Structure formats: C-alpha cells, structure tokens
Amino acid sequence: MNNIEFIYPELFLIISLLILLILGVYKSNSYNFIKKITTICFLLCIPIVYLNNIGDFNIFNNSYSVDSLSNYLKILILLSTVFSLMFTNDYIKIQKLDKFEYPILILSAVIGMFLMVSSNDLIGLYLGIELQSLSLYVLASIDRGSEKSTEAGVKYFVLGALSSGLFLYGCSLLYGFSGSTNYYEISEVFKQDTSIPILFGIIFIIIGLAFKISAVPFHMWSPDVYQGSPTSVTSFFALAPKIAGLGAIIRILYICFGEIYEEWKSIIIFISVASMLLGAFAAIGQTNLKRLMAYSSISHIGYVLAALTVGNRDGVISAISYLNIYIIMMISSFACILFFKRKNVYFENIYDLSGLSKNHPLISFCFATTLFSLAGIPPLAGFFAKFYVFKSVVEANMIYLAIIGLIASVISAFYYLRIVKIMYFDPENEKFDEGSNIGIRFSILFSSIIIIFYFLNPSSILYYVEMATKFLN
Amino acid sequence: MSYVLVFAPLIGFLLTICFGKLLGDRISQILTSSLVLASTLISFFYFFKFISNDTAIINDQIINWLSSGKLSFDWSIYIDPLTSLMLVIITSISFLVHIYSIEYMSHDKSKPRFMAYLSFFTFAMIMLVTADNFVQLFFGWEGVGLASYLLIGFWYHKNSANKAAIKAFIVNRIGDFGLAIGIFIIYKYLGTLNYEEVFNGLITLNDKTISILGIEGSIISFIAFFLFIGAMGKSAQIFLHTWLPDAMEGPTPVSALIHAATMVTAGVFLVVKCSPIFENSIFVLNLILVIGASTALFAATIALVQNDIKKVIAYSTCSQLGYMFVATGLGAYHIAMFHLFTHAFFKALLFLGAGSVIHSMKDEQDMRRMGGLWNKIPITYVFMIVGTLAITGFPFLSGFFSKDAIIEATYYSQSKFGGYAMVVCILTALLTSMYSWRLIIRTFHGNFNNINLDLKDVKDSGLIIILPLLLLSIGAVSSGFAFKELLIGIDFIKFWDNSIYFKENFELKHPPFWFLLLTPMFATFAIPLSFYVFLKNKKIIDDIKARHQPLYNFLINKWYFDEIYDFIFVRPIKNIGDKFWKIGDIFIIDGFGPNGFAKIAKIISIKAVKFQSGFLYHYAFVMLIFLSIFLTLIII
C-alpha cells in the first residue's frame, strides 16, 4: 500500500461516490442536492489531479501509470463532465430525468474513465472499460418511459457486450502467448515474437477499443444511441468517453504495441479513413441534429486516429490537440442544441432552426461559428486542429491520408454549412424560449470565445500537450 | 513640381470617383478641370524651358517600383524634349476637353464619373510618356487602354457601346501582347528595362540572331517588330484598326481626346522614343513605311463614303496616323512628332466641332439627316472650316507644314518603298481634301434633311463649348507656322537634343519647286471640285456610284475588314469557345468534377444511411465481418 498517495484523485471520487449513493438513498427528491455535490466533487478533483502531477510513475507493480499524459486527460475528462452537467440542467428537469442516480452514474463512469487512461495492464483496462460502459448503458436508457431511450440502451448494451467479449478474447490470447497482462512485459515479448496468433490478439483488442470510441466500422451503435438517448446523455457520450477511449488506445498502441507499429498501422489507417469518409458521407443524409452530431463525431475520431497512425510523439501531440479542440467544439454544439426549445419542448431537426438568426442573432452567430470551426475553416480553432493532424501526417510521408482527410472535410463542410444556410437564409420560424439557464449561456460563451480567439495564441494548447507527452519520447 | 504634373490628375480622379456624389456635379467638374489646368501650366513651363535650352533632362525617381534579383525598375518622372512636347499636347487637349465636357455632358446623369475617367486617362497617359523604363510605359499603355475601354462604354446602357468597348479592348490586347513580347525579348537579351541602359546596350546585340517559330532574324529586328505590333494596335494601323471607328460610340469629347489627339498617337510616340532600336532595323523601318502608307490610303478611301460624321473623322485620324508612321518609317522621327503635334490640334478641333454640331442637332450623327446648317450655327461652321483647311494642308495652316514635310521626306527617301510612299501620300492628300470638304458640304450646305427636328430649333452651342473650339482653332492655324523652325527647321537637333536618335545625320533637302506646289494645289483644287460634285451637280456622284456599285459597296463596308475578321477569327473562336464551354466545362469538368462529385456524394450518402438499418443483428454482423477482414489482412 505504499503507492497509495498516487491515486488520491481516484480514491476521492470513489469515496464521494459511496457517500453520495448513501445520501441519495436516504434523502428523498435529492437530485438537485446530489448533482450539486457531484459537480463540486469534480471541480475539487481537478486541483487534486493537478497537485498529483509531480512526475511520471508506474505503481502497483507497473500496472497503473500516473503520468503527465494521464493527468492531462483526467483534467480534460473532469472539465468536460462539469460542462455537460452544467448545460444539461434545464433539460434534465424538463424531461423529468431528475433522479439522483443520474449524477452518480456519471460519477462512476468518470471513475471508470480514470482507470482507462491510467491503467498499464489489460485487467485494469478491462475493469475501467466495464465500469464506464455499464454506467453508460444505464444512462442511455435512463428515460425509461421513452421507447427510443430504452432501445438505445439495449442496443448499446448488447453490442457493448459483444465488443467486450472480443476485447477479452484478445486479452486472453495475449496472456496465453506472453504469460502476462502487463503492457511492459507484453511489449518485451513482441520484441521476439510476432507470430500470427499474437497479432490476432491485437486485432481483437483494437476492435474492442474502436467500438468504445465509435470508429467505423464499429460505429453502428452510435447514431442510434445518440439519437435515442436523452440529449443530456448524448452530450456526455460525445465528450468524456471519447477522451477515455482515446487515452486507452494511445497507451496500448504506443506502450504495449509500440514494438509492432508496422503491424497495427494499416489497421488504424483503415479505421481512420473509413471513419473520416463515412462520417462525412452519412451525415449528408441526416436531418436530426443529434444523429448528425453522431456522424460528425465519428468523422472527427477518424482525424484523431489519422494522427495516431504516424506512430511517434508528434502524432500523439496532434491527436491530443485535435481531441482537445474537438471537446470544446462539442461543448459549444450541444449547449446550442439544448437551447432550442419552445414551451419546454426540445427541437432536434435542422429545419427547426430555420431563420434562427433573425430571432436569436447571438446564439446563431455562436452556433454558426462552431459549425464553421467543425468544418475546419480558418481562422477558427477547428482549422488548427485539422492543420496539426495534416502536418504530422504529411511529415510522416502519408500524404494520401492528408488528401483523404481534406476530401472528407470538404464533404463534411456541406452539411455544416447547410445548417448555417438554414439559420441565416431561410424564412423565419417561431421564436425559441428565452431565458435558458446560466449553464448553457456560460458554456456557449466560453467555448465560442476559445473557438474564435484560439488563433491568437495557438501554441498554448500545444504547449500543455507537449508537456503531457514528454515521457513518450 | 514634376510631382504636381503627374499627380494632379490622379488626385482629381480619386476624389471624384470616390466622393463624386458627395461633391456634386459642379464641384467635380471644376475640381478635375482645375487640377488638369495645373498640369497643363507645368507642362508648358517645362516645354518652354526646353525651347530656351536652359534645363537638363529631368529624371525624378518616385519610388523603386520593384526590385527582385537582377530585375529592378523605378516609378519615375522622366522628362526630355520629346516627353515635354507630348505632355503639352496631352495636358492642353485634356484640359480643353474637360472644359468642353462640362456643357457637352450637361444632360448626363453621371457627370462626376465621366470627369473622373477623363482625369484617370490623363494620368495614365502622363505615366506612359514620363516613363524611364518599359514597365512603366506598359503600365501607362494599359492604363490608357483601360480608360479608353471605360469611356467608350460610358453609356453602358447602350448595347452597341458595350460591344464597341469590348472590341477596342480585345483588338488592343493583340497589340499589347506584341508589345509585351517585345519587352520580354529586351529583358531576356539585355537584362534591363531602363530605356537608357537598353539603348546603350543595343550595341552588344548587333549581328546576333535568334529564331522564333522557325524564322531566323536579328534580335533587334524582332524587338522592333514586336514593339511595332504594339504601336499598330494602339495607333489603329491597318489590320488592327477595326476598333477605332467603333470607338466612336463613346461621347464625342472622348473621341477628341483619346481617339484623335493623344492615346492613338502613343504608338507613334513609342516608335519615336525607341528610335535607337528602330534605326538598327532596316527591315522593320520598311515595314512601318509600307503599313503607314497603306493605312493612310485605305482609311482615306473609306472616309470618302461614310455617312456618320464621327466615323469620317475617325477614319481620317487613322489616315493621318498612317502619315506619321510613314515619317517614322523614313527615319524622320521629328517630322512625325511635328505632324503628331499639329494633328492633335486640328483633329481635336474637328471632333469637338462635330460634337458641337451633334449637340446642336440633339444627338444626331448621320450626315444624311443634316444639311444647310451653316447660317444656323455660324460659329461652329467657321471653326469646322478652319479645322478642315488645316487638315487638308491649305497653305500656311498647320497641316500644310507638317504634312508637306512628310511628303517632301518621301521624295528624297533612299528606302525601297519610298516611291510607293510618295505616290500614296500625295494621293491621300487629295482624298483627304475630298472627304473633309464632303463632310463640310453634307453638314452645312444643301437642304436640311432632318424630319425629326425643326431647323428653327438648331442653335449654336454655348460659350463653354465655343471657348475650347476657339483655342484649338488658334492652335490649328498657328502651330505649324510657329513651331516649324523649332521642330523640323534646319537646326532641329538643338531642340530634340538626344531624345531622338538618328543613325545618319538627317538632312532635309528641298525637292524641286513643282513638287512643293503639288500637294497644296491638290488641296486647294479639291475645294471647288468638292463643291461642284457634292453640292451643285450630285448627278456625277450618283453616276459614279451606279457604275461602280461593287467598288462603292467595298468602301462603304470598310473593305469588309469586320466581315473577314468575323469569318476568320471571331466565329471559329466563338465556336471553339462554345465547344469548350458545353463539352469541356459543363460536360467534362462540371459533370465529372463538382457536379459529378456532388452526385456521387449524394448516392454514397443514401447508401450509407441505408446501411444503418436499425437492426441489432445487422450491426453485430458488420462488426464480425470486419473482424474477419482484419484477421485476414493480418494473415496475408
């Protein structure tokens, strides 16, 4: 137990979870209270993680890493979760989802994510994934009265179980050949042995993880789940789990499978290209905003994976920078989507936004900016994100990947700009409700400012990401 | 001071184009006119300084325009005697036209825009003549082309004006392309574009030859040839002349300023300025001689039968420009400049006079609907008579000195084509008289033929129109006599100094007396003859017309140049363009490009959406299929 001081953030969250669960059970109508405490816990956790960042350590017999990368991702997870709790407040109350389990499930999912980004061991990773996923399955179907929400939960659960099965099978193959579940020990084995069966194990593991970040062709659940789940849950899906999933992927690809880069490179390239293109093409046909965002996030995940195919620290830096900017853009998008309600009914179709600019010039400006940024139009933040990725891909002599990425972003520009066109040039519609809560306003304002003014100091995020990935050298 | 000369018109242009509406019509007119007046006064100041020989060549660098590697040139103000003469012509005619336009354009809605364009033209023309390198010359060259385009198409609501503007622009483009190639060759072989360095460096190119498109020739000849192509385009020489008559669609002051006195003479100026180059290429000099003489004759024959009062004068301009090129072709550059100088006055006078007639006739330009106006608009009549006497070379008016000097030069020419030029020039002098007097007779004498307008309503124009006419007619009468000694006299080198290069000393010998009398005799004899055939006994003309119907058609259709060009160039190019547009662009590029991709994207999108069936087992199936595919990939 002499490494216990390194896992204070996790311990803090677990203890909070237990206490809150008990409080929730004993106190009636305790949603508001629990939610506030949960948010405060997350906010408190940020300095704890930050203070814990005193170096790179592998603890518990090398099975758990507390290093700058994991700490960086943890802070990102915490921040995005805080935002998603903040701007979904109204929605949860109006949709009558205000059960105390809601914030607690999110809390447990975040603990699972912490495990995912930190664990240096297949068992630890699997536990983290399962803790996260089980919470998310329940969250997806939390609106029990709604057929769609239940359907989403079931689909997510069944397919998630399948992917967990594949993942576990891969783990057992690796264990069978290497005799260990630890990343470092497995990577030692790869130095001598790259026989087919052990590579099979890699494929199974990659597929299991690709499912979690909804990369094509294991993305099929995500549009249905995004659309079916309550929007508050969807927004959460689009944020924190992606960070955790990518954190896990980066760690396993670069530390565990680092020795056999050539073997997994082509698989990741395939997944990345498929994600970019399918995300772009399929979104054209969507009129539901949530479904559209699902495809949009699939496409963006493709870009992150493209950066990871580079196989060196530069790739990781651009991938994490991309992820960072993606999170900010998603916060802005979902905060805007949650703004579109009339008389407590939420609207999700893009044609409901018709002529938005006449009634709500500020919101439509922010949303349009976000969409331009998602499309990667300079000088907004989204452009820099894509720029970093293309730069590192081109430097690694994979120009074709950059070209495919460019084509995909041109195609995806169509559906983003279509929304802008609907907002600005189509006939006016009824006004949306004014006076949405402070959380939405703050989220939109905060993220829009970053998106618009990112170009003033583009090296800021890069600097932190570079610090975070120092140990990868 | 030289800065004021250059920038005053530019400031006038900028202020009126930007704030024209704010300033109002009257202030815009006064502003632009007074700024051009400032330029005019400075031009005269420099001119007289050069006359009295108390100034050196002025060469002020405004900025270093571009400097890249070996290529470097300035934006500068370079004034030598040649430029100072051009400046006097440009600014004074421009000033008079500015004044004239105040009344002439009084019914137009966009007066500030018109004045702005005139000022812009003046600026560009000054740029052209004050250049000390070929790039600045080219800038001015294009600038005047642009101004010409804008002013021809000034009444953009008229379809014919737009067509004429585009035609002028495109035909000039051919010439400009030649000029550009000439400049490129200069830079390639001399590595500089500064006039002085180029002219000094020419000696290194002696006897060097290059081959272009399989044609072997000396570099200097090629340079001279391409520069001359540029000059041909700007100065409307035969084959590239078709834009000039159509350019008469623009307002009449524009015709007077740009298409008679200044811009069209830029070609002559170019040849004179580059005399060191042309002097070294006998071949191109002969070419210029032949082209100039042919243009003079051909334009004069067409002018003989035209019915539009402005087109007659336009062809007359063409013909006079031909004279100037004949002079340059003979190596008598100073005589060309002298004719350019006198021509500016009498041709501007004729145009502005015609404009006054048109103004009085409420925008009627067809001479067949005029006649008998002389006692209704006597002042205009007198000025037109003065202009006509001057252009026909009536003794002791300006045209007499300059044109006869050219004809005399042809007599003693050593060139192979000197004889041809001489015959053509004398014949053209006769024709010039005929068509000029025909214009006067058709317009001012005979019966009034207009059914739309009552003769009583025809009144002389106001003072603002008359004043420029008066000043110009003073120039038309006296400029030949006053400046003869200075510009082409025995001691002409004293004024021109180094601004014109003569390979061998030019000596103007006087031909026999009978030869001297020949042209003035023709000019004078043509007056009663014209009165007789065009007024007293029209039967003769009708007879000739009837007997030589094909010839008449040939002339009235302007030698069928437009039709031939239409057949050889315009229609095939249009067809090719049509093919490129419909097959190349719409079908191939758009069809397989943007539209095709968009269509494919749509199809893929529909497929991709359908792919998402919503059935759980489909999803699981897809996952497993791809699992197997990946496993297979790894094995392979």
mmCIF file of C-alpha atoms in Angstrom, chain A residues 9-244:
data_model
loop_
_atom_site.group_PDB
_atom_site.id
_atom_site.type_symbol
_atom_site.label_atom_id
_atom_site.label_comp_id
_atom_site.label_asym_id
_atom_site.label_seq_id
_atom_site.Cartn_x
_atom_site.Cartn_y
_atom_site.Cartn_z
ATOM 1 C CA PRO A 9 -7.964 11.524 -7.212
ATOM 2 C CA GLU A 10 -9.464 8.102 -7.833
ATOM 3 C CA LEU A 11 -9.869 7.489 -4.126
ATOM 4 C CA PHE A 12 -11.507 10.838 -3.674
ATOM 5 C CA LEU A 13 -14.042 10.135 -6.399
ATOM 6 C CA ILE A 14 -14.764 6.619 -5.154
ATOM 7 C CA ILE A 15 -15.358 7.790 -1.603
ATOM 8 C CA SER A 16 -17.554 10.619 -2.862
ATOM 9 C CA LEU A 17 -19.482 8.107 -4.921
ATOM 10 C CA LEU A 18 -20.139 5.887 -1.956
ATOM 11 C CA ILE A 19 -21.190 8.715 0.316
ATOM 12 C CA LEU A 20 -23.407 10.285 -2.332
ATOM 13 C CA LEU A 21 -25.057 6.973 -3.064
ATOM 14 C CA ILE A 22 -25.988 6.562 0.589
ATOM 15 C CA LEU A 23 -27.152 10.167 0.829
ATOM 16 C CA GLY A 24 -29.242 9.757 -2.277
ATOM 17 C CA VAL A 25 -30.968 6.695 -0.991
ATOM 18 C CA TYR A 26 -31.887 8.249 2.327
ATOM 19 C CA LYS A 27 -32.851 11.688 1.112
ATOM 20 C CA SER A 28 -35.987 11.994 -0.997
ATOM 21 C CA ASN A 29 -36.043 14.195 -4.127
ATOM 22 C CA SER A 30 -32.363 14.617 -3.748
ATOM 23 C CA TYR A 31 -31.416 15.133 -7.421
ATOM 24 C CA ASN A 32 -30.571 18.802 -7.052
ATOM 25 C CA PHE A 33 -28.525 18.263 -3.971
ATOM 26 C CA ILE A 34 -26.629 15.248 -5.303
ATOM 27 C CA LYS A 35 -25.990 16.928 -8.615
ATOM 28 C CA LYS A 36 -24.535 19.975 -6.964
ATOM 29 C CA ILE A 37 -22.303 17.894 -4.721
ATOM 30 C CA THR A 38 -21.178 15.804 -7.681
ATOM 31 C CA THR A 39 -20.259 18.893 -9.648
ATOM 32 C CA ILE A 40 -18.354 20.217 -6.657
ATOM 33 C CA CYS A 41 -16.579 16.879 -6.344
ATOM 34 C CA PHE A 42 -15.496 17.045 -9.961
ATOM 35 C CA LEU A 43 -14.316 20.600 -9.550
ATOM 36 C CA LEU A 44 -12.435 19.682 -6.369
ATOM 37 C CA CYS A 45 -10.894 16.735 -8.115
ATOM 38 C CA ILE A 46 -9.233 18.978 -10.687
ATOM 39 C CA PRO A 47 -6.754 20.549 -8.236
ATOM 40 C CA ILE A 48 -6.177 17.163 -6.672
ATOM 41 C CA VAL A 49 -5.166 15.733 -10.052
ATOM 42 C CA TYR A 50 -3.111 18.792 -10.744
ATOM 43 C CA LEU A 51 -1.273 18.613 -7.448
ATOM 44 C CA ASN A 52 -0.745 14.929 -8.004
ATOM 45 C CA ASN A 53 1.136 15.682 -11.192
ATOM 46 C CA ILE A 54 4.604 15.521 -9.734
ATOM 47 C CA GLY A 55 6.238 13.187 -12.201
ATOM 48 C CA ASP A 56 5.750 10.023 -14.144
ATOM 49 C CA PHE A 57 5.250 6.943 -12.002
ATOM 50 C CA ASN A 58 4.288 3.378 -12.593
ATOM 51 C CA ILE A 59 2.741 1.989 -9.473
ATOM 52 C CA PHE A 60 1.258 -1.286 -8.235
ATOM 53 C CA ASN A 61 3.847 -3.438 -9.926
ATOM 54 C CA ASN A 62 3.782 -1.356 -13.073
ATOM 55 C CA SER A 63 0.092 -1.979 -13.578
ATOM 56 C CA TYR A 64 -1.025 1.601 -13.083
ATOM 57 C CA SER A 65 0.567 4.733 -14.513
ATOM 58 C CA VAL A 66 0.237 8.151 -13.032
ATOM 59 C CA ASP A 67 1.989 10.357 -15.502
ATOM 60 C CA SER A 68 1.557 13.729 -17.141
ATOM 61 C CA LEU A 69 -0.461 12.287 -20.026
ATOM 62 C CA SER A 70 -2.978 10.532 -17.815
ATOM 63 C CA ASN A 71 -3.262 13.576 -15.585
ATOM 64 C CA TYR A 72 -3.827 15.817 -18.580
ATOM 65 C CA LEU A 73 -6.556 13.568 -19.898
ATOM 66 C CA LYS A 74 -8.111 13.257 -16.465
ATOM 67 C CA ILE A 75 -8.403 17.023 -16.149
ATOM 68 C CA LEU A 76 -9.920 17.134 -19.613
ATOM 69 C CA ILE A 77 -12.426 14.444 -18.625
ATOM 70 C CA LEU A 78 -13.352 16.301 -15.450
ATOM 71 C CA LEU A 79 -13.788 19.625 -17.207
ATOM 72 C CA SER A 80 -15.917 18.237 -19.995
ATOM 73 C CA THR A 81 -18.062 16.363 -17.484
ATOM 74 C CA VAL A 82 -18.576 19.518 -15.458
ATOM 75 C CA PHE A 83 -19.674 21.325 -18.591
ATOM 76 C CA SER A 84 -22.019 18.564 -19.610
ATOM 77 C CA LEU A 85 -23.622 18.633 -16.167
ATOM 78 C CA MET A 86 -23.850 22.392 -16.317
ATOM 79 C CA PHE A 87 -25.648 22.862 -19.586
ATOM 80 C CA THR A 88 -27.949 19.861 -19.249
ATOM 81 C CA ASN A 89 -29.522 21.080 -16.026
ATOM 82 C CA ASP A 90 -32.688 22.523 -17.592
ATOM 83 C CA TYR A 91 -33.099 19.617 -19.905
ATOM 84 C CA ILE A 92 -32.967 17.047 -17.147
ATOM 85 C CA LYS A 93 -35.604 18.849 -15.131
ATOM 86 C CA ILE A 94 -37.932 19.454 -18.058
ATOM 87 C CA GLN A 95 -37.657 15.875 -19.285
ATOM 88 C CA LYS A 96 -38.188 14.645 -15.732
ATOM 89 C CA LEU A 97 -34.906 12.793 -15.638
ATOM 90 C CA ASP A 98 -34.029 14.342 -12.322
ATOM 91 C CA LYS A 99 -33.310 11.128 -10.499
ATOM 92 C CA PHE A 100 -30.416 11.145 -8.064
ATOM 93 C CA GLU A 101 -28.855 8.145 -9.831
ATOM 94 C CA TYR A 102 -28.086 10.295 -12.835
ATOM 95 C CA PRO A 103 -25.144 12.245 -11.424
ATOM 96 C CA ILE A 104 -23.977 9.189 -9.525
ATOM 97 C CA LEU A 105 -23.854 7.130 -12.702
ATOM 98 C CA ILE A 106 -21.845 9.848 -14.324
ATOM 99 C CA LEU A 107 -19.537 9.836 -11.356
ATOM 100 C CA SER A 108 -18.978 6.110 -11.601
ATOM 101 C CA ALA A 109 -18.432 6.385 -15.353
ATOM 102 C CA VAL A 110 -15.776 9.014 -14.716
ATOM 103 C CA ILE A 111 -14.042 6.693 -12.265
ATOM 104 C CA GLY A 112 -14.048 4.053 -14.974
ATOM 105 C CA MET A 113 -12.516 6.520 -17.391
ATOM 106 C CA PHE A 114 -9.803 7.383 -14.906
ATOM 107 C CA LEU A 115 -8.922 3.716 -14.802
ATOM 108 C CA MET A 116 -8.912 3.515 -18.580
ATOM 109 C CA VAL A 117 -6.487 6.376 -19.114
ATOM 110 C CA SER A 118 -4.178 5.308 -16.319
ATOM 111 C CA SER A 119 -4.091 1.580 -16.392
ATOM 112 C CA ASN A 120 -0.999 -0.119 -17.635
ATOM 113 C CA ASP A 121 -2.421 -3.563 -17.511
ATOM 114 C CA LEU A 122 -5.041 -5.394 -19.551
ATOM 115 C CA ILE A 123 -7.069 -6.410 -16.493
ATOM 116 C CA GLY A 124 -7.094 -2.877 -15.151
ATOM 117 C CA LEU A 125 -8.100 -1.544 -18.540
ATOM 118 C CA TYR A 126 -10.895 -4.048 -18.858
ATOM 119 C CA LEU A 127 -12.227 -3.153 -15.435
ATOM 120 C CA GLY A 128 -12.158 0.503 -16.301
ATOM 121 C CA ILE A 129 -13.946 -0.073 -19.597
ATOM 122 C CA GLU A 130 -16.620 -2.124 -17.945
ATOM 123 C CA LEU A 131 -17.172 0.302 -15.109
ATOM 124 C CA GLN A 132 -17.556 3.094 -17.633
ATOM 125 C CA SER A 133 -19.685 1.130 -20.065
ATOM 126 C CA LEU A 134 -22.086 -0.268 -17.507
ATOM 127 C CA SER A 135 -22.763 3.225 -16.248
ATOM 128 C CA LEU A 136 -23.264 4.468 -19.782
ATOM 129 C CA TYR A 137 -25.665 1.633 -20.699
ATOM 130 C CA VAL A 138 -27.868 2.645 -17.816
ATOM 131 C CA LEU A 139 -27.555 6.335 -18.647
ATOM 132 C CA ALA A 140 -28.587 5.708 -22.244
ATOM 133 C CA SER A 141 -31.841 4.161 -21.136
ATOM 134 C CA ILE A 142 -32.442 6.412 -18.158
ATOM 135 C CA ASP A 143 -35.582 7.811 -19.727
ATOM 136 C CA ARG A 144 -37.445 4.591 -19.041
ATOM 137 C CA GLY A 145 -40.758 5.886 -20.320
ATOM 138 C CA SER A 146 -39.338 6.539 -23.767
ATOM 139 C CA GLU A 147 -39.245 3.687 -26.254
ATOM 140 C CA LYS A 148 -36.296 5.193 -28.064
ATOM 141 C CA SER A 149 -34.220 5.629 -24.976
ATOM 142 C CA THR A 150 -34.827 2.043 -23.939
ATOM 143 C CA GLU A 151 -33.999 0.832 -27.441
ATOM 144 C CA ALA A 152 -30.792 2.823 -27.373
ATOM 145 C CA GLY A 153 -29.833 1.356 -24.032
ATOM 146 C CA VAL A 154 -30.466 -2.197 -25.165
ATOM 147 C CA LYS A 155 -28.598 -1.780 -28.437
ATOM 148 C CA TYR A 156 -25.685 -0.191 -26.713
ATOM 149 C CA PHE A 157 -25.622 -2.887 -24.098
ATOM 150 C CA VAL A 158 -25.803 -5.858 -26.462
ATOM 151 C CA LEU A 159 -23.210 -4.526 -28.866
ATOM 152 C CA GLY A 160 -21.067 -3.320 -25.988
ATOM 153 C CA ALA A 161 -21.150 -6.781 -24.508
ATOM 154 C CA LEU A 162 -20.120 -8.217 -27.863
ATOM 155 C CA SER A 163 -17.203 -5.829 -28.110
ATOM 156 C CA SER A 164 -16.204 -6.550 -24.520
ATOM 157 C CA GLY A 165 -16.212 -10.214 -25.411
ATOM 158 C CA LEU A 166 -13.935 -9.583 -28.379
ATOM 159 C CA PHE A 167 -11.692 -7.472 -26.230
ATOM 160 C CA LEU A 168 -11.441 -10.122 -23.553
ATOM 161 C CA TYR A 169 -10.713 -12.778 -26.135
ATOM 162 C CA GLY A 170 -7.830 -10.662 -27.387
ATOM 163 C CA CYS A 171 -6.583 -10.238 -23.823
ATOM 164 C CA SER A 172 -6.610 -13.959 -23.247
ATOM 165 C CA LEU A 173 -4.704 -14.573 -26.488
ATOM 166 C CA LEU A 174 -2.041 -12.075 -25.459
ATOM 167 C CA TYR A 175 -1.857 -13.567 -21.994
ATOM 168 C CA GLY A 176 -1.584 -17.027 -23.432
ATOM 169 C CA PHE A 177 1.429 -16.058 -25.506
ATOM 170 C CA SER A 178 3.177 -13.698 -23.165
ATOM 171 C CA GLY A 179 2.211 -15.021 -19.802
ATOM 172 C CA SER A 180 1.462 -11.557 -18.533
ATOM 173 C CA THR A 181 -1.182 -8.875 -18.688
ATOM 174 C CA ASN A 182 1.209 -6.036 -18.088
ATOM 175 C CA TYR A 183 1.919 -3.697 -21.032
ATOM 176 C CA TYR A 184 5.641 -3.582 -20.461
ATOM 177 C CA GLU A 185 6.012 -7.313 -20.197
ATOM 178 C CA ILE A 186 3.874 -7.904 -23.250
ATOM 179 C CA SER A 187 5.888 -5.404 -25.259
ATOM 180 C CA GLU A 188 9.045 -7.295 -24.235
ATOM 181 C CA VAL A 189 7.538 -10.390 -25.810
ATOM 182 C CA PHE A 190 6.790 -8.547 -29.047
ATOM 183 C CA LYS A 191 10.464 -7.894 -29.457
ATOM 184 C CA GLN A 192 10.979 -11.558 -30.273
ATOM 185 C CA ASP A 193 7.611 -12.959 -31.193
ATOM 186 C CA THR A 194 5.280 -11.553 -33.821
ATOM 187 C CA SER A 195 3.549 -14.755 -34.814
ATOM 188 C CA ILE A 196 0.064 -14.680 -36.285
ATOM 189 C CA PRO A 197 -1.903 -15.731 -33.186
ATOM 190 C CA ILE A 198 -0.419 -12.994 -31.067
ATOM 191 C CA LEU A 199 -1.308 -10.486 -33.786
ATOM 192 C CA PHE A 200 -4.861 -11.849 -33.678
ATOM 193 C CA GLY A 201 -4.924 -10.768 -30.073
ATOM 194 C CA ILE A 202 -4.027 -7.236 -31.102
ATOM 195 C CA ILE A 203 -6.811 -7.117 -33.652
ATOM 196 C CA PHE A 204 -9.380 -8.210 -31.095
ATOM 197 C CA ILE A 205 -8.199 -5.614 -28.615
ATOM 198 C CA ILE A 206 -8.146 -2.811 -31.179
ATOM 199 C CA ILE A 207 -11.661 -3.694 -32.261
ATOM 200 C CA GLY A 208 -12.866 -3.664 -28.687
ATOM 201 C CA LEU A 209 -11.445 -0.208 -28.173
ATOM 202 C CA ALA A 210 -12.529 1.095 -31.580
ATOM 203 C CA PHE A 211 -16.060 0.228 -30.584
ATOM 204 C CA LYS A 212 -15.792 2.405 -27.495
ATOM 205 C CA ILE A 213 -14.816 5.461 -29.487
ATOM 206 C CA SER A 214 -17.337 4.570 -32.223
ATOM 207 C CA ALA A 215 -14.837 4.337 -35.052
ATOM 208 C CA VAL A 216 -16.024 2.904 -38.371
ATOM 209 C CA PRO A 217 -16.842 0.020 -38.949
ATOM 210 C CA PHE A 218 -17.716 -0.471 -35.278
ATOM 211 C CA HIS A 219 -19.716 2.682 -35.091
ATOM 212 C CA MET A 220 -23.138 1.300 -35.924
ATOM 213 C CA TRP A 221 -24.462 1.750 -32.416
ATOM 214 C CA SER A 222 -23.572 5.381 -32.111
ATOM 215 C CA PRO A 223 -26.122 7.137 -34.395
ATOM 216 C CA ASP A 224 -28.969 5.138 -32.871
ATOM 217 C CA VAL A 225 -27.764 5.638 -29.342
ATOM 218 C CA TYR A 226 -27.040 9.330 -29.847
ATOM 219 C CA GLN A 227 -30.492 9.887 -31.233
ATOM 220 C CA GLY A 228 -32.364 7.632 -28.824
ATOM 221 C CA SER A 229 -30.755 8.715 -25.589
ATOM 222 C CA PRO A 230 -31.845 11.869 -23.830
ATOM 223 C CA THR A 231 -29.855 14.790 -25.220
ATOM 224 C CA SER A 232 -28.134 15.344 -21.891
ATOM 225 C CA VAL A 233 -26.741 11.816 -22.035
ATOM 226 C CA THR A 234 -25.857 12.175 -25.716
ATOM 227 C CA SER A 235 -23.803 15.252 -24.967
ATOM 228 C CA PHE A 236 -21.967 13.334 -22.280
ATOM 229 C CA PHE A 237 -21.357 10.464 -24.722
ATOM 230 C CA ALA A 238 -19.830 12.833 -27.188
ATOM 231 C CA LEU A 239 -17.372 14.218 -24.651
ATOM 232 C CA ALA A 240 -15.750 12.273 -21.826
ATOM 233 C CA PRO A 241 -15.887 8.655 -23.119
ATOM 234 C CA LYS A 242 -14.057 9.704 -26.272
ATOM 235 C CA ILE A 243 -11.231 11.128 -24.202
ATOM 236 C CA ALA A 244 -11.015 8.000 -22.100
#
